[in-house]
Amino acid sequence: QVQLVESGGDSVQPGGSLTLSCATSGFGLDYWTIGWFRQAPGKEREGVACIAKSSDTTYYADSVKGRFTISRDKVKKIIYLQLNRVGFGDTGIYYCARRFHDGACESDEGFGSWGPGTQVTVSA
């Protein structure tokens, strides 16, 4: 069965770093683009980053570009999201999902098989 499960969420101080993991199973990772999304308190879900299925090309939201890094371990079938220099605006529940076609991913259009999410809280 298809599964995507997020982990690694925690409380972190402003300026700190955190690594999130999206463990996948039940499908061929090479055929799917994987995206990271987040939902802040009182806000709608928004795209954070994604990595293309074909060339491993990455895309980032303007708000995280230069601070976050998405990567894929094709052996372990895990997609990572490295959060650096976090700020209060990075607080939220982080989700991973898959999409069959490539392209930018600030929107969740076409994504499915959502994981349950993992909480990231930036607090001083």
mmCIF file with all atom_site columns, N, CA, C and O in Angstrom, residues 24 37 45 47 63 83 91-92 95 97 99 102 107 109 118 122 124:
data_model
loop_
_atom_site.group_PDB
_atom_site.id
_atom_site.type_symbol
_atom_site.label_atom_id
_atom_site.label_alt_id
_atom_site.label_comp_id
_atom_site.label_asym_id
_atom_site.label_entity_id
_atom_site.label_seq_id
_atom_site.pdbx_PDB_ins_code
_atom_site.Cartn_x
_atom_site.Cartn_y
_atom_site.Cartn_z
_atom_site.occupancy
_atom_site.B_iso_or_equiv
_atom_site.pdbx_formal_charge
_atom_site.auth_seq_id
_atom_site.auth_comp_id
_atom_site.auth_asym_id
_atom_site.auth_atom_id
_atom_site.pdbx_PDB_model_num
ATOM 1  N N  . THR A 1 24  ? 8.650  6.824  2.652   1.00 0.00 ? 24  THR A N  1
ATOM 2  C CA . THR A 1 24  ? 7.688  6.361  1.654   1.00 0.00 ? 24  THR A CA 1
ATOM 3  C C  . THR A 1 24  ? 7.779  4.857  1.468   1.00 0.00 ? 24  THR A C  1
ATOM 4  O O  . THR A 1 24  ? 8.828  4.252  1.664   1.00 0.00 ? 24  THR A O  1
ATOM 5  N N  . PHE A 1 37  ? 4.714  20.486 2.263   1.00 0.00 ? 37  PHE A N  1
ATOM 6  C CA . PHE A 1 37  ? 3.757  21.555 2.481   1.00 0.00 ? 37  PHE A CA 1
ATOM 7  C C  . PHE A 1 37  ? 3.659  21.826 3.976   1.00 0.00 ? 37  PHE A C  1
ATOM 8  O O  . PHE A 1 37  ? 4.108  21.022 4.790   1.00 0.00 ? 37  PHE A O  1
ATOM 9  N N  . ARG A 1 45  ? -3.089 25.603 3.949   1.00 0.00 ? 45  ARG A N  1
ATOM 10 C CA . ARG A 1 45  ? -1.908 24.844 3.595   1.00 0.00 ? 45  ARG A CA 1
ATOM 11 C C  . ARG A 1 45  ? -1.193 25.497 2.417   1.00 0.00 ? 45  ARG A C  1
ATOM 12 O O  . ARG A 1 45  ? -1.828 25.965 1.470   1.00 0.00 ? 45  ARG A O  1
ATOM 13 N N  . GLY A 1 47  ? 2.511  25.403 -0.208  1.00 0.00 ? 47  GLY A N  1
ATOM 14 C CA . GLY A 1 47  ? 3.655  24.653 -0.673  1.00 0.00 ? 47  GLY A CA 1
ATOM 15 C C  . GLY A 1 47  ? 4.946  25.215 -0.123  1.00 0.00 ? 47  GLY A C  1
ATOM 16 O O  . GLY A 1 47  ? 5.107  26.428 -0.006  1.00 0.00 ? 47  GLY A O  1
ATOM 17 N N  . SER A 1 63  ? 9.464  32.180 0.388   1.00 0.00 ? 63  SER A N  1
ATOM 18 C CA . SER A 1 63  ? 9.625  32.415 1.812   1.00 0.00 ? 63  SER A CA 1
ATOM 19 C C  . SER A 1 63  ? 10.688 31.527 2.460   1.00 0.00 ? 63  SER A C  1
ATOM 20 O O  . SER A 1 63  ? 11.170 31.838 3.548   1.00 0.00 ? 63  SER A O  1
ATOM 21 N N  . LEU A 1 83  ? 15.566 22.358 7.488   1.00 0.00 ? 83  LEU A N  1
ATOM 22 C CA . LEU A 1 83  ? 15.148 23.713 7.831   1.00 0.00 ? 83  LEU A CA 1
ATOM 23 C C  . LEU A 1 83  ? 16.296 24.412 8.540   1.00 0.00 ? 83  LEU A C  1
ATOM 24 O O  . LEU A 1 83  ? 16.748 23.958 9.585   1.00 0.00 ? 83  LEU A O  1
ATOM 25 N N  . THR A 1 91  ? 6.558  28.141 11.802  1.00 0.00 ? 91  THR A N  1
ATOM 26 C CA . THR A 1 91  ? 5.742  27.290 12.666  1.00 0.00 ? 91  THR A CA 1
ATOM 27 C C  . THR A 1 91  ? 4.555  26.728 11.886  1.00 0.00 ? 91  THR A C  1
ATOM 28 O O  . THR A 1 91  ? 3.912  27.435 11.115  1.00 0.00 ? 91  THR A O  1
ATOM 29 N N  . GLY A 1 92  ? 4.271  25.452 12.078  1.00 0.00 ? 92  GLY A N  1
ATOM 30 C CA . GLY A 1 92  ? 3.129  24.835 11.429  1.00 0.00 ? 92  GLY A CA 1
ATOM 31 C C  . GLY A 1 92  ? 3.251  23.329 11.378  1.00 0.00 ? 92  GLY A C  1
ATOM 32 O O  . GLY A 1 92  ? 4.245  22.754 11.810  1.00 0.00 ? 92  GLY A O  1
ATOM 33 N N  . TYR A 1 95  ? 3.626  18.613 5.998   1.00 0.00 ? 95  TYR A N  1
ATOM 34 C CA . TYR A 1 95  ? 3.122  17.424 5.337   1.00 0.00 ? 95  TYR A CA 1
ATOM 35 C C  . TYR A 1 95  ? 3.960  17.104 4.104   1.00 0.00 ? 95  TYR A C  1
ATOM 36 O O  . TYR A 1 95  ? 4.527  18.001 3.480   1.00 0.00 ? 95  TYR A O  1
ATOM 37 N N  . ALA A 1 97  ? 3.598  14.849 0.325   1.00 0.00 ? 97  ALA A N  1
ATOM 38 C CA . ALA A 1 97  ? 2.635  14.249 -0.581  1.00 0.00 ? 97  ALA A CA 1
ATOM 39 C C  . ALA A 1 97  ? 3.311  13.973 -1.916  1.00 0.00 ? 97  ALA A C  1
ATOM 40 O O  . ALA A 1 97  ? 4.438  14.423 -2.153  1.00 0.00 ? 97  ALA A O  1
ATOM 41 N N  . ARG A 1 99  ? 3.003  13.594 -6.381  1.00 0.00 ? 99  ARG A N  1
ATOM 42 C CA . ARG A 1 99  ? 2.329  14.015 -7.604  1.00 0.00 ? 99  ARG A CA 1
ATOM 43 C C  . ARG A 1 99  ? 2.998  13.336 -8.789  1.00 0.00 ? 99  ARG A C  1
ATOM 44 O O  . ARG A 1 99  ? 4.229  13.243 -8.840  1.00 0.00 ? 99  ARG A O  1
ATOM 45 N N  . ASP A 1 102 ? 5.715  16.554 -13.097 1.00 0.00 ? 102 ASP A N  1
ATOM 46 C CA . ASP A 1 102 ? 6.718  17.473 -12.582 1.00 0.00 ? 102 ASP A CA 1
ATOM 47 C C  . ASP A 1 102 ? 6.221  18.913 -12.623 1.00 0.00 ? 102 ASP A C  1
ATOM 48 O O  . ASP A 1 102 ? 5.166  19.216 -13.176 1.00 0.00 ? 102 ASP A O  1
ATOM 49 N N  . SER A 1 107 ? 1.630  25.366 -5.000  1.00 0.00 ? 107 SER A N  1
ATOM 50 C CA . SER A 1 107 ? 0.248  24.931 -4.889  1.00 0.00 ? 107 SER A CA 1
ATOM 51 C C  . SER A 1 107 ? 0.209  23.426 -4.688  1.00 0.00 ? 107 SER A C  1
ATOM 52 O O  . SER A 1 107 ? 1.085  22.710 -5.163  1.00 0.00 ? 107 SER A O  1
ATOM 53 N N  . GLU A 1 109 ? -2.031 21.529 -5.967  1.00 0.00 ? 109 GLU A N  1
ATOM 54 C CA . GLU A 1 109 ? -2.787 20.974 -7.081  1.00 0.00 ? 109 GLU A CA 1
ATOM 55 C C  . GLU A 1 109 ? -2.117 19.717 -7.617  1.00 0.00 ? 109 GLU A C  1
ATOM 56 O O  . GLU A 1 109 ? -0.938 19.727 -7.962  1.00 0.00 ? 109 GLU A O  1
ATOM 57 N N  . THR A 1 118 ? 3.713  16.454 10.650  1.00 0.00 ? 118 THR A N  1
ATOM 58 C CA . THR A 1 118 ? 4.546  16.542 11.838  1.00 0.00 ? 118 THR A CA 1
ATOM 59 C C  . THR A 1 118 ? 4.667  18.010 12.238  1.00 0.00 ? 118 THR A C  1
ATOM 60 O O  . THR A 1 118 ? 4.823  18.884 11.388  1.00 0.00 ? 118 THR A O  1
ATOM 61 N N  . VAL A 1 122 ? 8.403  27.015 16.250  1.00 0.00 ? 122 VAL A N  1
ATOM 62 C CA . VAL A 1 122 ? 9.529  27.920 16.456  1.00 0.00 ? 122 VAL A CA 1
ATOM 63 C C  . VAL A 1 122 ? 9.176  28.829 17.622  1.00 0.00 ? 122 VAL A C  1
ATOM 64 O O  . VAL A 1 122 ? 8.216  29.603 17.557  1.00 0.00 ? 122 VAL A O  1
ATOM 65 N N  . ALA A 1 124 ? 10.955 31.034 21.163  1.00 0.00 ? 124 ALA A N  1
ATOM 66 C CA . ALA A 1 124 ? 12.104 31.494 21.927  1.00 0.00 ? 124 ALA A CA 1
ATOM 67 C C  . ALA A 1 124 ? 12.050 31.007 23.362  1.00 0.00 ? 124 ALA A C  1
ATOM 68 O O  . ALA A 1 124 ? 13.033 31.072 24.086  1.00 0.00 ? 124 ALA A O  1
#
